[in-house]
PDB file of C-alpha atoms in Angstrom:
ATOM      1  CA  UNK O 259      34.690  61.816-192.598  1.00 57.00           C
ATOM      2  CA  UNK O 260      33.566  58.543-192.393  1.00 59.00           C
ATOM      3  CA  UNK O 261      35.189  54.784-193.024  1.00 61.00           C
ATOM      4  CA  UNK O 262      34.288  51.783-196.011  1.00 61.00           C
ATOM      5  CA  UNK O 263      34.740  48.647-194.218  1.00 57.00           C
ATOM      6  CA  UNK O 264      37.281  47.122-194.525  1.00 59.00           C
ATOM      7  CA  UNK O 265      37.854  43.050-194.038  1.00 61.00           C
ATOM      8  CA  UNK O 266      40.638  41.302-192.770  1.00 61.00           C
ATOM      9  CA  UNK O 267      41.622  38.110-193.249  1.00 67.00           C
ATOM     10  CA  UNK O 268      44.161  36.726-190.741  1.00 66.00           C
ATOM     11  CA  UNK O 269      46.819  33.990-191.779  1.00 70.00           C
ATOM     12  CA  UNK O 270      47.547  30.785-190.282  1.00 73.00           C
ATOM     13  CA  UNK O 271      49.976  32.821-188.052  1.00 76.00           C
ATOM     14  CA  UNK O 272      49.122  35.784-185.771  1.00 71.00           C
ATOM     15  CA  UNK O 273      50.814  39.124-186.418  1.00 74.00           C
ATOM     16  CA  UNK O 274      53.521  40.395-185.090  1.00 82.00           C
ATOM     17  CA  UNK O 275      52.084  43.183-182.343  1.00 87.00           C
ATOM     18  CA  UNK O 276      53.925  45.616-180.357  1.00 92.00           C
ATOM     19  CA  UNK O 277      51.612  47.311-177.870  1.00 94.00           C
ATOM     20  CA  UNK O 278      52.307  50.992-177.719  1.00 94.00           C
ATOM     21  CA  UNK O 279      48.627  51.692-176.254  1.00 95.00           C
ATOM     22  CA  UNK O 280      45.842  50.160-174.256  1.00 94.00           C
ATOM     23  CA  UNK O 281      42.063  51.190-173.355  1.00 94.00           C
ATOM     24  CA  UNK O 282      39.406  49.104-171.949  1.00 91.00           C
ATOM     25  CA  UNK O 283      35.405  49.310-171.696  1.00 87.00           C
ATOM     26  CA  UNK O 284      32.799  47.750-169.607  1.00 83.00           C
ATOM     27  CA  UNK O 285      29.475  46.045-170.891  1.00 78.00           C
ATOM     28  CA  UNK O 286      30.662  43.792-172.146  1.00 81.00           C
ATOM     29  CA  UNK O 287      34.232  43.388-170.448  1.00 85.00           C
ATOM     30  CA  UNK O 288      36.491  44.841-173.935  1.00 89.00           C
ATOM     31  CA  UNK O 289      40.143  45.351-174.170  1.00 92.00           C
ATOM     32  CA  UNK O 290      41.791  47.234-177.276  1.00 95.00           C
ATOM     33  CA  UNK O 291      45.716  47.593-177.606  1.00 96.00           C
ATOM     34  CA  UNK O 292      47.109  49.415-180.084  1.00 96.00           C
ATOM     35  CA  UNK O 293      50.341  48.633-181.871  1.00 94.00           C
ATOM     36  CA  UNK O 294      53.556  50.228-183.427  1.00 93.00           C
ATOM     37  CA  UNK O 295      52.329  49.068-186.653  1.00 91.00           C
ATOM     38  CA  UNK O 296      49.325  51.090-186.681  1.00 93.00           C
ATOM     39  CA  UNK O 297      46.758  48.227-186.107  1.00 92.00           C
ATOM     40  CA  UNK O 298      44.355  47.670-183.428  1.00 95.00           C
ATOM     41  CA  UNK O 299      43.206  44.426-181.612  1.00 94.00           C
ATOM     42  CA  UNK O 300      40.132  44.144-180.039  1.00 93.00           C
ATOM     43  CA  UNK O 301      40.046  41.602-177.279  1.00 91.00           C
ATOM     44  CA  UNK O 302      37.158  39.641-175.400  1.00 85.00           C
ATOM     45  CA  UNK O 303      36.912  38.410-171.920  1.00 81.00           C
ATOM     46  CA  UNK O 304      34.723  36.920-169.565  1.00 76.00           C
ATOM     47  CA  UNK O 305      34.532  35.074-165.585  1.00 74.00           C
ATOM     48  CA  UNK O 306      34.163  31.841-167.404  1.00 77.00           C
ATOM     49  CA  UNK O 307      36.837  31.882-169.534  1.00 75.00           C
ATOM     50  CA  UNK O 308      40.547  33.142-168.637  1.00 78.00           C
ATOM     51  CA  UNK O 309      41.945  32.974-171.972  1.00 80.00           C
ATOM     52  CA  UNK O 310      41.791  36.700-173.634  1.00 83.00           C
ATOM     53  CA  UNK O 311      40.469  35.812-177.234  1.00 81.00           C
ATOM     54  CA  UNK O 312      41.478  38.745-180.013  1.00 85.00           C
ATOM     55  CA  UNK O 313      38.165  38.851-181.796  1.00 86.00           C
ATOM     56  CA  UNK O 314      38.895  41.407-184.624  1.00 88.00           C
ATOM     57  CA  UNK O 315      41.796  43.604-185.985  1.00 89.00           C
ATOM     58  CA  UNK O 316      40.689  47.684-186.351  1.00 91.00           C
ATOM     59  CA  UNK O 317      41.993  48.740-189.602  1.00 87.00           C
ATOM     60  CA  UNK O 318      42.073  52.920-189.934  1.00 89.00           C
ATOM     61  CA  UNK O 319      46.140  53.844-188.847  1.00 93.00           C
ATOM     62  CA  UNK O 320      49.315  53.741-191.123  1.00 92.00           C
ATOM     63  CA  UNK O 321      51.487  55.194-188.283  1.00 94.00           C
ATOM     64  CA  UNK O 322      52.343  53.864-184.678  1.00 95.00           C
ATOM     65  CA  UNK O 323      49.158  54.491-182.441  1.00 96.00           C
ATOM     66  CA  UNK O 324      50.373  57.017-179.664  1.00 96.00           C
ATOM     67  CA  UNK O 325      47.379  56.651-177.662  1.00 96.00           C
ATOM     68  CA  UNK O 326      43.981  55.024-177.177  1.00 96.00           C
ATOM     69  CA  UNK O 327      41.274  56.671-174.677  1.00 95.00           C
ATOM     70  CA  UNK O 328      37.211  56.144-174.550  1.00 93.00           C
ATOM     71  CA  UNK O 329      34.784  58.873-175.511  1.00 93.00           C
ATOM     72  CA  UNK O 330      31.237  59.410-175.704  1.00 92.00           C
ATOM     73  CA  UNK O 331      29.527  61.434-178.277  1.00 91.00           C
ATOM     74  CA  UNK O 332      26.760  63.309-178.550  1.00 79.00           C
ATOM     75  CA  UNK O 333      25.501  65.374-180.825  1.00 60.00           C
ATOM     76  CA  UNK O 334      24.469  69.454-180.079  1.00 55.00           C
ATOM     77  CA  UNK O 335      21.270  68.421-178.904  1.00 55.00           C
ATOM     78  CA  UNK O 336      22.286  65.537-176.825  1.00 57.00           C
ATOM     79  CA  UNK O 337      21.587  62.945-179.140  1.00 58.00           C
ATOM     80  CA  UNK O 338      24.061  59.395-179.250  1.00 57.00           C
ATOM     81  CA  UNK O 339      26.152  58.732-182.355  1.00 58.00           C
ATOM     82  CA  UNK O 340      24.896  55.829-183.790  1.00 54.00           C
ATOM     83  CA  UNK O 341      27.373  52.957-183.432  1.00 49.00           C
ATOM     84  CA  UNK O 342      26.297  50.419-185.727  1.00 44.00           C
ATOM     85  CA  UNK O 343      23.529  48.095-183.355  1.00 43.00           C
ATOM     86  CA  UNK O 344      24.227  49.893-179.904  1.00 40.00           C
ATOM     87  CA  UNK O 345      21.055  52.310-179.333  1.00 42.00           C
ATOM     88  CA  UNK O 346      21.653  56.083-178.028  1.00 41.00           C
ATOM     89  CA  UNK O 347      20.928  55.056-174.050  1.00 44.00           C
ATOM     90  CA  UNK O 348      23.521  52.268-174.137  1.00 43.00           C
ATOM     91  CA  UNK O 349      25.788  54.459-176.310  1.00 43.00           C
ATOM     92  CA  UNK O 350      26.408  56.943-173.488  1.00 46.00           C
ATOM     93  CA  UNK O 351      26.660  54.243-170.948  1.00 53.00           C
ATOM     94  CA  UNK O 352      29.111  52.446-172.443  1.00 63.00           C
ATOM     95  CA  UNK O 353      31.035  54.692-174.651  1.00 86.00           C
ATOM     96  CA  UNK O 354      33.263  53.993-177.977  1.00 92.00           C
ATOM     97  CA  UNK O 355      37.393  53.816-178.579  1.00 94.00           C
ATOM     98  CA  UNK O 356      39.064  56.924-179.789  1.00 96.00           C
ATOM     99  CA  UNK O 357      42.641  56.396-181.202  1.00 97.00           C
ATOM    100  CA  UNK O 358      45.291  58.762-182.316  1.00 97.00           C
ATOM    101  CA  UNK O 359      48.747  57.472-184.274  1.00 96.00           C
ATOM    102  CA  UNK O 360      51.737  59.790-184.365  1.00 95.00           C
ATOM    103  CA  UNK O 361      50.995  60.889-187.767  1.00 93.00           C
ATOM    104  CA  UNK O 362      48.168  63.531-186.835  1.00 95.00           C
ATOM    105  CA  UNK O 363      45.349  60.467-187.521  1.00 96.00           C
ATOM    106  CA  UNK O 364      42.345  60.318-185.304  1.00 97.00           C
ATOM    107  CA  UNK O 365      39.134  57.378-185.779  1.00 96.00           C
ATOM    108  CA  UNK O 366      36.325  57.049-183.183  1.00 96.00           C
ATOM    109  CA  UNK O 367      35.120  53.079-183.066  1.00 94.00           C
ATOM    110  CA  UNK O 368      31.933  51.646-184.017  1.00 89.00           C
ATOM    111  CA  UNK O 369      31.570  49.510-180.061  1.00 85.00           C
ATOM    112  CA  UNK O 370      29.090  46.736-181.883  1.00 84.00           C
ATOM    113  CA  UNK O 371      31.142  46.575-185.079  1.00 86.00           C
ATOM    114  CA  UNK O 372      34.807  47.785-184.537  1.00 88.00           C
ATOM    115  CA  UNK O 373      34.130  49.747-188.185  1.00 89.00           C
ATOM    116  CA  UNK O 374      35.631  53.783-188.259  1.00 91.00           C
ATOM    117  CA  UNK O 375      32.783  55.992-187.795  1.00 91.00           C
ATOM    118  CA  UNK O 376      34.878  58.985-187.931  1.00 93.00           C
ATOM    119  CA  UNK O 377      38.541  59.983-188.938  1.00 94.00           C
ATOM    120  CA  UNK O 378      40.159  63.233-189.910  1.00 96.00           C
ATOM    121  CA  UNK O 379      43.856  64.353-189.462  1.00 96.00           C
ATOM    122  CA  UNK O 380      44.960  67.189-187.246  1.00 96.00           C
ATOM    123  CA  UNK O 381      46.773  70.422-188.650  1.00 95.00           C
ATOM    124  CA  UNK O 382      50.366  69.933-188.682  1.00 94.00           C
ATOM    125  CA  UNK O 383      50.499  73.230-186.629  1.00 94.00           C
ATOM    126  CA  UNK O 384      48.778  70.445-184.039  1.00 95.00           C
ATOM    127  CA  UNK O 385      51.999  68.313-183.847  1.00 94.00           C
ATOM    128  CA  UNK O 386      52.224  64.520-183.330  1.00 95.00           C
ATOM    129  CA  UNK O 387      49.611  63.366-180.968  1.00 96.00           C
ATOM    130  CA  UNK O 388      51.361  61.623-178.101  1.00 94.00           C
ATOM    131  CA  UNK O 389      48.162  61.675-175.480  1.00 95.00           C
ATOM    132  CA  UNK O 390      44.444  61.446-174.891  1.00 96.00           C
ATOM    133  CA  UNK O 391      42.699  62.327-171.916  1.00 93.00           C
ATOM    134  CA  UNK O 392      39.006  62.646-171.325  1.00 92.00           C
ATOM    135  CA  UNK O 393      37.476  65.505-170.073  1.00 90.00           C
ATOM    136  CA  UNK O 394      36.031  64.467-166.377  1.00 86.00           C
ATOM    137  CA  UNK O 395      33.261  67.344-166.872  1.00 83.00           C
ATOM    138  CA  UNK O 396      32.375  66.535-170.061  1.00 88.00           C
ATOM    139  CA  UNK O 397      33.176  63.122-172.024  1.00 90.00           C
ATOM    140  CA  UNK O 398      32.326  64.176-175.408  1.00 93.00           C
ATOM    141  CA  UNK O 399      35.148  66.090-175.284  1.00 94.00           C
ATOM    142  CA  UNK O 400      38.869  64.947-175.388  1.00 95.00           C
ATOM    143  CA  UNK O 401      42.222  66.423-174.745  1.00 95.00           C
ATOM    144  CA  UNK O 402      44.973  65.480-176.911  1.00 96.00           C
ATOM    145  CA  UNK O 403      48.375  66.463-175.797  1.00 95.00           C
ATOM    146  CA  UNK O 404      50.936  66.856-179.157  1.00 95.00           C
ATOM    147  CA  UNK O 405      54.902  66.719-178.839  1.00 92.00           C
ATOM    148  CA  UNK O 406      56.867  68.223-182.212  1.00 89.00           C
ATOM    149  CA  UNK O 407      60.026  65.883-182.456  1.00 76.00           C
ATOM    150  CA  UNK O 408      61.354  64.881-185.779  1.00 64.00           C
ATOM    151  CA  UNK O 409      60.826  61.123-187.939  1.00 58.00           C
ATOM    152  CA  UNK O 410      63.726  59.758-186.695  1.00 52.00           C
ATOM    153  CA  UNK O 411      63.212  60.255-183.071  1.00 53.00           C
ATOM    154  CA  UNK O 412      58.855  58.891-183.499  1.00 54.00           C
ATOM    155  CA  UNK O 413      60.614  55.633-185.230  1.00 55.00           C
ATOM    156  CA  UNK O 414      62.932  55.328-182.312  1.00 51.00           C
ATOM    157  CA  UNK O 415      60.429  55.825-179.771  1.00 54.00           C
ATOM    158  CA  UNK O 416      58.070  53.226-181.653  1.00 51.00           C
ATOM    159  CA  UNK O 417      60.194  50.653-183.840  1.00 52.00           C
ATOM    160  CA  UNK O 418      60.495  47.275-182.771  1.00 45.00           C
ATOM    161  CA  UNK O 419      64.083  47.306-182.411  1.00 47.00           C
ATOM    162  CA  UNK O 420      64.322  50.387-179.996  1.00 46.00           C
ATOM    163  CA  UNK O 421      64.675  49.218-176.221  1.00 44.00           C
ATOM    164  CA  UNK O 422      63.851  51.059-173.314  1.00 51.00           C
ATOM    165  CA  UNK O 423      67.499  52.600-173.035  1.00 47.00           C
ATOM    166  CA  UNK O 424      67.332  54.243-176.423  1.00 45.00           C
ATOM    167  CA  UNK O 425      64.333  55.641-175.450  1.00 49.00           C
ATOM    168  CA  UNK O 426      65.689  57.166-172.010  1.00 49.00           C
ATOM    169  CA  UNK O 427      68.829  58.103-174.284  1.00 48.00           C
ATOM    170  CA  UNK O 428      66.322  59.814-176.773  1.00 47.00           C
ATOM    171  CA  UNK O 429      64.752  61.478-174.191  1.00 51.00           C
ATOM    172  CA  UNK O 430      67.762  63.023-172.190  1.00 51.00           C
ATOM    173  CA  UNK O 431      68.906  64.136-175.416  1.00 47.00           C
ATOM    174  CA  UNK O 432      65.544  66.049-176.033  1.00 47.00           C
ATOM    175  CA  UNK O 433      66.016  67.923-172.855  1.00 48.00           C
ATOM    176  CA  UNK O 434      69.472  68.614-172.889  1.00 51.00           C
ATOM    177  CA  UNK O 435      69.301  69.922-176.654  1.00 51.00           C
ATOM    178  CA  UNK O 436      66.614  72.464-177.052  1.00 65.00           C
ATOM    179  CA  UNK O 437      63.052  73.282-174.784  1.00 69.00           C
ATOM    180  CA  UNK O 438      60.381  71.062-176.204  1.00 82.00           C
ATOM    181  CA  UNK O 439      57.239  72.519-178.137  1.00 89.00           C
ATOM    182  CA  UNK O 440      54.065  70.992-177.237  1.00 91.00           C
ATOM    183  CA  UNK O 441      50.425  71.699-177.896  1.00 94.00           C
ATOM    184  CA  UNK O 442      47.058  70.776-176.363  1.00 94.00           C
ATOM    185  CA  UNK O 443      44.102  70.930-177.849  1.00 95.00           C
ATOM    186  CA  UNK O 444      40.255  69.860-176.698  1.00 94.00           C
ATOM    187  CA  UNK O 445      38.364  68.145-179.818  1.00 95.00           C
ATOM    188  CA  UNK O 446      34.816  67.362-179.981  1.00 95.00           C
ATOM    189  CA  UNK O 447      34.441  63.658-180.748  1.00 95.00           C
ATOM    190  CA  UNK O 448      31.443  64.149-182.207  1.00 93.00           C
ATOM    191  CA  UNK O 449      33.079  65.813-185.562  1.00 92.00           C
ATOM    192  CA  UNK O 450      36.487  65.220-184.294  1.00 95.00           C
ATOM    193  CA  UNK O 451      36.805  68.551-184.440  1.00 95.00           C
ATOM    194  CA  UNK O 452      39.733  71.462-182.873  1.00 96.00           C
ATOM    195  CA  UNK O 453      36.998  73.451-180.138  1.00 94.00           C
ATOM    196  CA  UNK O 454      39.872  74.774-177.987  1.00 92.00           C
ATOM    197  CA  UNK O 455      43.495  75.617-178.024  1.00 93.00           C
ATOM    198  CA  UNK O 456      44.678  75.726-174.562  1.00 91.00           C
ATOM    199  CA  UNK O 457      48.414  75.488-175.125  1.00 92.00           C
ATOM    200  CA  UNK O 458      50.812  76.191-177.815  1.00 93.00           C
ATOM    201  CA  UNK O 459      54.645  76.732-176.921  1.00 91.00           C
ATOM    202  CA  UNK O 460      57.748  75.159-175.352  1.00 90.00           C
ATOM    203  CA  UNK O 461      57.240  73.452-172.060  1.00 88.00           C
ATOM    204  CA  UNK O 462      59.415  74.618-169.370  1.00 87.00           C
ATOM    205  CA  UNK O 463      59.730  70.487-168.922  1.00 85.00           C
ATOM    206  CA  UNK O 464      61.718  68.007-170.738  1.00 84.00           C
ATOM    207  CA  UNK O 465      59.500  65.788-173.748  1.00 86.00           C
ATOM    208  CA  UNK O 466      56.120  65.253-172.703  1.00 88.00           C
ATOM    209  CA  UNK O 467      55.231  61.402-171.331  1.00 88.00           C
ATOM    210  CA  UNK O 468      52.382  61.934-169.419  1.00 89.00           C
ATOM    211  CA  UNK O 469      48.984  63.840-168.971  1.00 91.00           C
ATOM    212  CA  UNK O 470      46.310  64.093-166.923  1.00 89.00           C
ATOM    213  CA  UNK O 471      42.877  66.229-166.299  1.00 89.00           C
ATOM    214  CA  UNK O 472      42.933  67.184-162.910  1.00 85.00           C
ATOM    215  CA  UNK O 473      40.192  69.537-160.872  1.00 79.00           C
ATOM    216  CA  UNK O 474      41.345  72.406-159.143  1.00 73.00           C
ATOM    217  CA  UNK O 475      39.854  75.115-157.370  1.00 66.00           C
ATOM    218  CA  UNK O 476      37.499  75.074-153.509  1.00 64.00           C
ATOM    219  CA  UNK O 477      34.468  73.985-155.888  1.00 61.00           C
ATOM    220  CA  UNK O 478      35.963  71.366-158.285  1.00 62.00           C
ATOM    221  CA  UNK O 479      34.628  73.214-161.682  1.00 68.00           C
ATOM    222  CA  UNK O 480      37.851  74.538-163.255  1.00 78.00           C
ATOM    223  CA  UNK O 481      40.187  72.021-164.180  1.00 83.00           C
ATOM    224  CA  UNK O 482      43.908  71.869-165.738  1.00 85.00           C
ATOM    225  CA  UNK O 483      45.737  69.848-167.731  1.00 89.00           C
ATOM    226  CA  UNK O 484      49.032  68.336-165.744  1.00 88.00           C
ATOM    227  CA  UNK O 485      51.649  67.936-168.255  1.00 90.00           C
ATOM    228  CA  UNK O 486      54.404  65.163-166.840  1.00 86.00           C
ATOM    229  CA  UNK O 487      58.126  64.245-168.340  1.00 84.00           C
ATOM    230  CA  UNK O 488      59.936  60.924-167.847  1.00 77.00           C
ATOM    231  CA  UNK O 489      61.802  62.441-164.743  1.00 78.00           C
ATOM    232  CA  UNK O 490      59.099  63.779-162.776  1.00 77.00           C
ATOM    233  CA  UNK O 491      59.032  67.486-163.624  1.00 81.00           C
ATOM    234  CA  UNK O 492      55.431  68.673-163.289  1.00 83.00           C
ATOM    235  CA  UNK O 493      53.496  71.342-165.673  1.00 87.00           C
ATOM    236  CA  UNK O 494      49.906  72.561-164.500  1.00 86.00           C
ATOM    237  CA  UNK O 495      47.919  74.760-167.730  1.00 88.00           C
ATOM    238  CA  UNK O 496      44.457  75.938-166.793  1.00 86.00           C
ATOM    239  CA  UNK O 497      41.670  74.832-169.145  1.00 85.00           C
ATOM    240  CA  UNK O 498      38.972  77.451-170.008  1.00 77.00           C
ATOM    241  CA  UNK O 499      35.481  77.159-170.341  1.00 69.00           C
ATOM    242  CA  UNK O 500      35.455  79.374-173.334  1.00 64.00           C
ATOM    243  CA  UNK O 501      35.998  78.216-176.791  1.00 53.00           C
ATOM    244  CA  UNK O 502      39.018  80.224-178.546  1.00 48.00           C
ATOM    245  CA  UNK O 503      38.222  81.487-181.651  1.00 47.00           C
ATOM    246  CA  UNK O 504      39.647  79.880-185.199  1.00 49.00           C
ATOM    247  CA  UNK O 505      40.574  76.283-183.342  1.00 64.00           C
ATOM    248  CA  UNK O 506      41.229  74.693-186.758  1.00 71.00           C
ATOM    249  CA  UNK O 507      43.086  77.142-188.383  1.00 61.00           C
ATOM    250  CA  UNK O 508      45.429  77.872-185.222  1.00 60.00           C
ATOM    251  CA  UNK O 509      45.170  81.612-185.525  1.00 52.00           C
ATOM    252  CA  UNK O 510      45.757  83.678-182.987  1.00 47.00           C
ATOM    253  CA  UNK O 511      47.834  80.921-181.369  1.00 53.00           C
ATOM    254  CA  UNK O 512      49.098  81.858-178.054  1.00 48.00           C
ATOM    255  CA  UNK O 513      51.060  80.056-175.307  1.00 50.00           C
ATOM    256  CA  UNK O 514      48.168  80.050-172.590  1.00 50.00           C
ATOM    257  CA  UNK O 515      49.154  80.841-168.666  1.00 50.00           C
ATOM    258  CA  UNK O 516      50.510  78.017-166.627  1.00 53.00           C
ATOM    259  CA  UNK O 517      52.924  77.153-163.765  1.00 56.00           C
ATOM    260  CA  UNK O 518      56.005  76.881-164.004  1.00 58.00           C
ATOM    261  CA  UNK O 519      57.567  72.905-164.329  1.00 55.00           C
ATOM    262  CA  UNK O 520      58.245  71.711-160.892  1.00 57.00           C
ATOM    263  CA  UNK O 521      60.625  68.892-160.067  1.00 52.00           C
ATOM    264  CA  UNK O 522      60.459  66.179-157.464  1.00 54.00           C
ATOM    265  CA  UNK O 523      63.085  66.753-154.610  1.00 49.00           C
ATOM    266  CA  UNK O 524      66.181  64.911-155.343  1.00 42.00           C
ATOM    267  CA  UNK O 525      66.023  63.114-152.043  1.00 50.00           C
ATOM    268  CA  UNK O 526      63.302  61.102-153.656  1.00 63.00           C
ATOM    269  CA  UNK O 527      64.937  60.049-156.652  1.00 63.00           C
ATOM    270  CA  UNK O 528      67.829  57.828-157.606  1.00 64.00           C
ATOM    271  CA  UNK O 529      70.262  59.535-160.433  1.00 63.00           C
ATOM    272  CA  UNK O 530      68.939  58.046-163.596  1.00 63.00           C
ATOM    273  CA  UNK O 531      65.689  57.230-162.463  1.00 70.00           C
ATOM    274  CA  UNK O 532      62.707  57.701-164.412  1.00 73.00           C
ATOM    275  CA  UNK O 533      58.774  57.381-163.667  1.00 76.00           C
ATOM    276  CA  UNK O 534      56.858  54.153-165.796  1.00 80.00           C
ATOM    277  CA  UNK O 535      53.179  55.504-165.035  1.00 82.00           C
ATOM    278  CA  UNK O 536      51.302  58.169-163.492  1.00 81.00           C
ATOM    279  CA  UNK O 537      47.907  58.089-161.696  1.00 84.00           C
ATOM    280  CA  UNK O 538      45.603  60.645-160.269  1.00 82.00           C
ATOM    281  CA  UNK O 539      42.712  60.530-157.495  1.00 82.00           C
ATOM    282  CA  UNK O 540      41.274  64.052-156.761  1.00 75.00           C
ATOM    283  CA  UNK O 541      44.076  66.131-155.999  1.00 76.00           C
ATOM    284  CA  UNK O 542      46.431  63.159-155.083  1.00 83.00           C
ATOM    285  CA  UNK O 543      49.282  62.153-157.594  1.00 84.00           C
ATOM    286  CA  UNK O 544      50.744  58.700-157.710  1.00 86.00           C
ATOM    287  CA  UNK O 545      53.963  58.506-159.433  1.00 83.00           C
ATOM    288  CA  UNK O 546      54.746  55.151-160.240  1.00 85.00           C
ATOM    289  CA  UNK O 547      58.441  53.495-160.627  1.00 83.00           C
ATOM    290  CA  UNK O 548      59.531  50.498-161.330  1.00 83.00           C
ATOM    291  CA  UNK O 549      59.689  49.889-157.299  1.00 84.00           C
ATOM    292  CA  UNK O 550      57.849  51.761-155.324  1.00 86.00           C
ATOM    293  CA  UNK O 551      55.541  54.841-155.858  1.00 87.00           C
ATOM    294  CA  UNK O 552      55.784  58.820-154.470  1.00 84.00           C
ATOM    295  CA  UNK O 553      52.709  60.365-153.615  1.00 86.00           C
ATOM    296  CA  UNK O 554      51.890  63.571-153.479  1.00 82.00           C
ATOM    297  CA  UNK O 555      49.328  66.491-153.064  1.00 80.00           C
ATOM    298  CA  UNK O 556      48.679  68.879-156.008  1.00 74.00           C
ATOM    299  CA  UNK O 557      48.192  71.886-153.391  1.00 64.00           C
ATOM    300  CA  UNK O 558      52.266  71.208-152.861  1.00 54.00           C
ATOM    301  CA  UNK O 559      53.106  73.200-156.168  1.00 52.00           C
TER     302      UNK O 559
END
């Protein structure tokens, strides 16, 4: 489904913008932040200038955005999406914005015009989309990891009152109260639609905070989605080649195999202490906190 334009007209004071998301593109140098109003700011930058300009606000979400991430694509045979005045070479070079807001909403980004050039909402069998991943091996595709916690915990997590000890409050209580359901699915940007379903159960984690694509295997083909909570414990799910059958109707839905959640040795944490980002390089994990970073090798779990 595709987008009117929409205009915007901004008033003699900016609006109030608390970023829940960030992505970034090259060609030119383009920021995008995502707020827990729903909107979307596109920002400019250059070497001459160091003043980050916001340029245009990227109307298509009524919900918190959970996540931004960059896509590219293609159609069966290959072919660019047109994005307004970026030809089909410069297309794939230089990709376009996907977003995702906690109400099941998804919009890939004109890069020329910053109009919606596609938009659907996922299943509610999906959950609320919490993460977006690209797929290293293929771009046009996208992982989207999906958490199912209630209203009043997504306006906690995302309301502009909610500091970051109701959120580690919210979280412990997660853990402590029930496992927590998550999904992951692979979409095709192209349609935005469900091509894969490669998990569907409770996590043997606490709430899902991060994910990543990682590569495993002697040759580097197979790859697995690393599922990460707040306190460190680590999920690994294999992603398959194979399309499942009936991916937007979620029949058939089946918990797929994975490891079981692995913790980091209490040696290496304080009590309390809880990770602000996570990075990958290869095989190599970086967990960051807020002062100092752990790394280790996937092979160790």
């Amino acid at each position: 489904m595709k987008c009117r334009s929409v205009a915007c007209i901004w008033s003699g004071t900016p609006p109030s913008h608390r970023v829940t998301a960030t992505a970034a593109l090259n060609h030119p140098p383009t920021l995008y932040t995502g707020g827990s109003d729903g909107s979307i700011l596109w920002w400019t930058f250059s070497d001459s200038d160091s003043e980050i300009k916001p340029i245009a606000m990227l109307c298509g979400h009524a919900a918190p955005i959970a996540d931004l991430g960059i896509c590219y694509p293609v159609s069966g045979d290959g072919k660019a999406e047109n994005f307004g005045n970026i030809g089909a070479n410069s297309s794939l070079d230089n990709g376009a914005l996907i977003s995702a807001c906690t109400d099941g909403v998804l919009c890939v980004w004109s890069r020329s015009s910053g109009h919606c050039r596609r938009r659907r909402k996922l299943p509610p069998w999906v959950g609320s989309p919490s993460i977006i991943c690209t797929l290293p091996s293929n771009p046009r595709y996208i992982c989207i990891g999906c958490c199912f916690i209630d209203s009043i915990q997504l306006s906690d997590l995302y309301s502009f009152d909610s500091v970051e000890g109701d959120a580690v409050s919210m979280d412990k209580e997660v853990q402590n109260r029930k496992p927590t359901k998550c999904s992951v699915v692979v979409v095709d940007t192209y349609g935005l639609t469900i091509v894969q379903t490669i998990f569907h159960g409770n996590l043997s984690i606490g709430l899902l905070k991060y994910m990543v694509v990682v590569p495993l295997g002697e040759d580097r083909e197979k790859h697995s989605a690393l599922l990460v909570d707040s306190f460190g414990q680590l999920q690994l799910v294999p992603i398959s080649k194979e399309s499942h059958q009936n991916g937007e109707g979620g029949n058939g839905l089946h918990k797929s195999s994975s490891q079981p959640g692995v913790a980091i040795s209490a040696d290496e944490l304080v009590e309390g202490e809880q990770y602000v980002s996570l990075e990958t390089c290869g095989n190599i994990i970086a967990l960051l906190l807020k002062d100092r970073c752990i790394f280790r090798l996937l092979g160790q779990w």
